[in-house]
């Protein structure tokens, strides 16, 4: 089975004259997303570094970035506001702690308001 030999993945590699040299790919493992019953999510109201505007911050998500973004999309549509998801955190614009708690509890997540 041949490895993917894409030149873009080898941009910063020095050429080797060794005929037996085989470029090794750094296989980044995708984190496995825990089921909702095993997630320990914390909901907080955050105003720091946001020019006095409050955001609902959901932290503690363990899993793939794509699953985090999907959960954030669901929360944003249920609350009818904007937000973002990155680095294991979900930001929902405004104070929606109770509404986010209800939505996540119905989805069987373990939730705690801090």
Short mmCIF file of C-alpha atoms in Angstrom, two decimals:
data_model
loop_
_atom_site.label_atom_id
_atom_site.label_comp_id
_atom_site.label_asym_id
_atom_site.label_seq_id
_atom_site.Cartn_x
_atom_site.Cartn_y
_atom_site.Cartn_z
CA UNK A 1 0.00 0.00 0.00
CA UNK A 2 1.62 3.25 -1.12
CA UNK A 3 1.75 6.24 1.20
CA UNK A 4 0.39 9.57 0.11
CA UNK A 5 3.35 11.31 -1.51
CA UNK A 6 1.95 14.81 -1.84
CA UNK A 7 4.70 17.41 -2.36
CA UNK A 8 2.81 20.08 -0.34
CA UNK A 9 3.21 18.03 2.82
CA UNK A 10 7.00 17.95 2.31
CA UNK A 11 7.62 21.66 1.73
CA UNK A 12 10.02 22.26 4.62
CA UNK A 13 11.96 18.99 4.26
CA UNK A 14 15.56 18.91 3.06
CA UNK A 15 16.20 16.61 0.10
CA UNK A 16 17.99 13.34 0.89
CA UNK A 17 20.38 11.53 -1.45
CA UNK A 18 19.78 8.26 0.40
CA UNK A 19 17.90 5.96 -2.03
CA UNK A 20 16.27 4.12 0.90
CA UNK A 21 14.94 7.30 2.52
CA UNK A 22 11.22 7.26 3.09
CA UNK A 23 9.45 10.42 4.19
CA UNK A 24 7.38 9.77 7.31
CA UNK A 25 4.09 11.57 7.64
CA UNK A 26 3.11 13.07 10.95
CA UNK A 27 -0.21 11.34 11.50
CA UNK A 28 -2.28 13.74 13.55
CA UNK A 29 -4.84 11.73 15.41
CA UNK A 30 -8.39 13.02 15.45
CA UNK A 31 -9.67 13.19 19.00
CA UNK A 32 -12.55 10.88 19.68
CA UNK A 33 -15.72 12.67 20.71
CA UNK A 34 -17.18 11.40 23.96
CA UNK A 35 -20.91 10.61 24.00
CA UNK A 36 -23.13 13.33 25.52
CA UNK A 37 -23.64 11.34 28.74
CA UNK A 38 -19.88 11.47 29.46
CA UNK A 39 -19.36 15.16 28.65
CA UNK A 40 -18.91 17.54 31.59
CA UNK A 41 -19.88 20.96 30.22
CA UNK A 42 -19.64 24.19 32.24
CA UNK A 43 -21.68 27.26 31.37
CA UNK A 44 -20.45 30.68 32.48
CA UNK A 45 -21.23 34.32 31.75
CA UNK A 46 -18.12 36.13 30.54
CA UNK A 47 -17.61 39.89 30.14
CA UNK A 48 -13.81 40.10 30.16
CA UNK A 49 -12.07 41.65 27.13
CA UNK A 50 -15.36 42.12 25.29
CA UNK A 51 -15.99 45.85 25.73
CA UNK A 52 -18.64 45.28 28.38
CA UNK A 53 -20.70 42.90 26.25
CA UNK A 54 -21.63 39.60 27.85
CA UNK A 55 -21.28 36.18 26.23
CA UNK A 56 -22.36 32.75 27.37
CA UNK A 57 -19.27 30.55 27.44
CA UNK A 58 -19.56 26.74 27.27
CA UNK A 59 -16.33 24.92 28.17
CA UNK A 60 -15.27 21.34 28.84
CA UNK A 61 -16.17 19.76 25.49
CA UNK A 62 -13.99 16.74 24.70
CA UNK A 63 -13.94 15.71 21.07
CA UNK A 64 -13.33 16.60 17.47
CA UNK A 65 -13.44 20.19 16.30
CA UNK A 66 -16.14 19.33 13.74
CA UNK A 67 -18.42 17.97 16.48
CA UNK A 68 -17.80 21.09 18.56
CA UNK A 69 -18.79 23.31 15.64
CA UNK A 70 -21.91 21.22 15.04
CA UNK A 71 -22.96 21.60 18.70
CA UNK A 72 -22.29 25.35 18.51
CA UNK A 73 -24.39 25.64 15.35
CA UNK A 74 -27.28 23.88 17.08
CA UNK A 75 -27.03 26.16 20.15
CA UNK A 76 -26.82 29.32 18.04
CA UNK A 77 -29.93 28.42 16.04
CA UNK A 78 -31.90 27.47 19.17
CA UNK A 79 -30.98 30.76 20.86
CA UNK A 80 -31.34 32.81 17.66
CA UNK A 81 -28.01 34.60 18.11
CA UNK A 82 -24.46 34.53 16.81
CA UNK A 83 -21.40 32.96 18.31
CA UNK A 84 -18.32 30.92 17.59
CA UNK A 85 -16.60 27.64 18.46
CA UNK A 86 -12.89 27.00 18.71
CA UNK A 87 -10.38 25.49 21.08
CA UNK A 88 -12.91 23.40 22.98
CA UNK A 89 -15.06 26.45 23.82
CA UNK A 90 -18.38 27.68 22.48
CA UNK A 91 -19.27 31.37 22.66
CA UNK A 92 -22.91 32.42 22.42
CA UNK A 93 -23.50 36.18 22.19
CA UNK A 94 -25.58 37.46 25.11
CA UNK A 95 -26.76 35.99 28.41
CA UNK A 96 -28.42 32.69 27.46
CA UNK A 97 -27.27 30.51 30.37
CA UNK A 98 -30.69 29.08 31.27
CA UNK A 99 -31.73 28.49 27.66
CA UNK A 100 -28.38 26.81 26.82
CA UNK A 101 -28.70 24.65 29.93
CA UNK A 102 -32.18 23.49 28.90
CA UNK A 103 -31.08 22.66 25.35
CA UNK A 104 -27.99 20.75 26.47
CA UNK A 105 -29.89 18.87 29.18
CA UNK A 106 -32.48 17.73 26.62
CA UNK A 107 -29.58 16.52 24.45
CA UNK A 108 -28.40 14.43 27.46
CA UNK A 109 -25.25 16.44 28.23
CA UNK A 110 -24.11 16.82 31.84
CA UNK A 111 -24.27 20.56 32.43
CA UNK A 112 -23.27 22.80 35.33
CA UNK A 113 -23.78 26.57 35.51
CA UNK A 114 -20.81 28.23 37.20
#
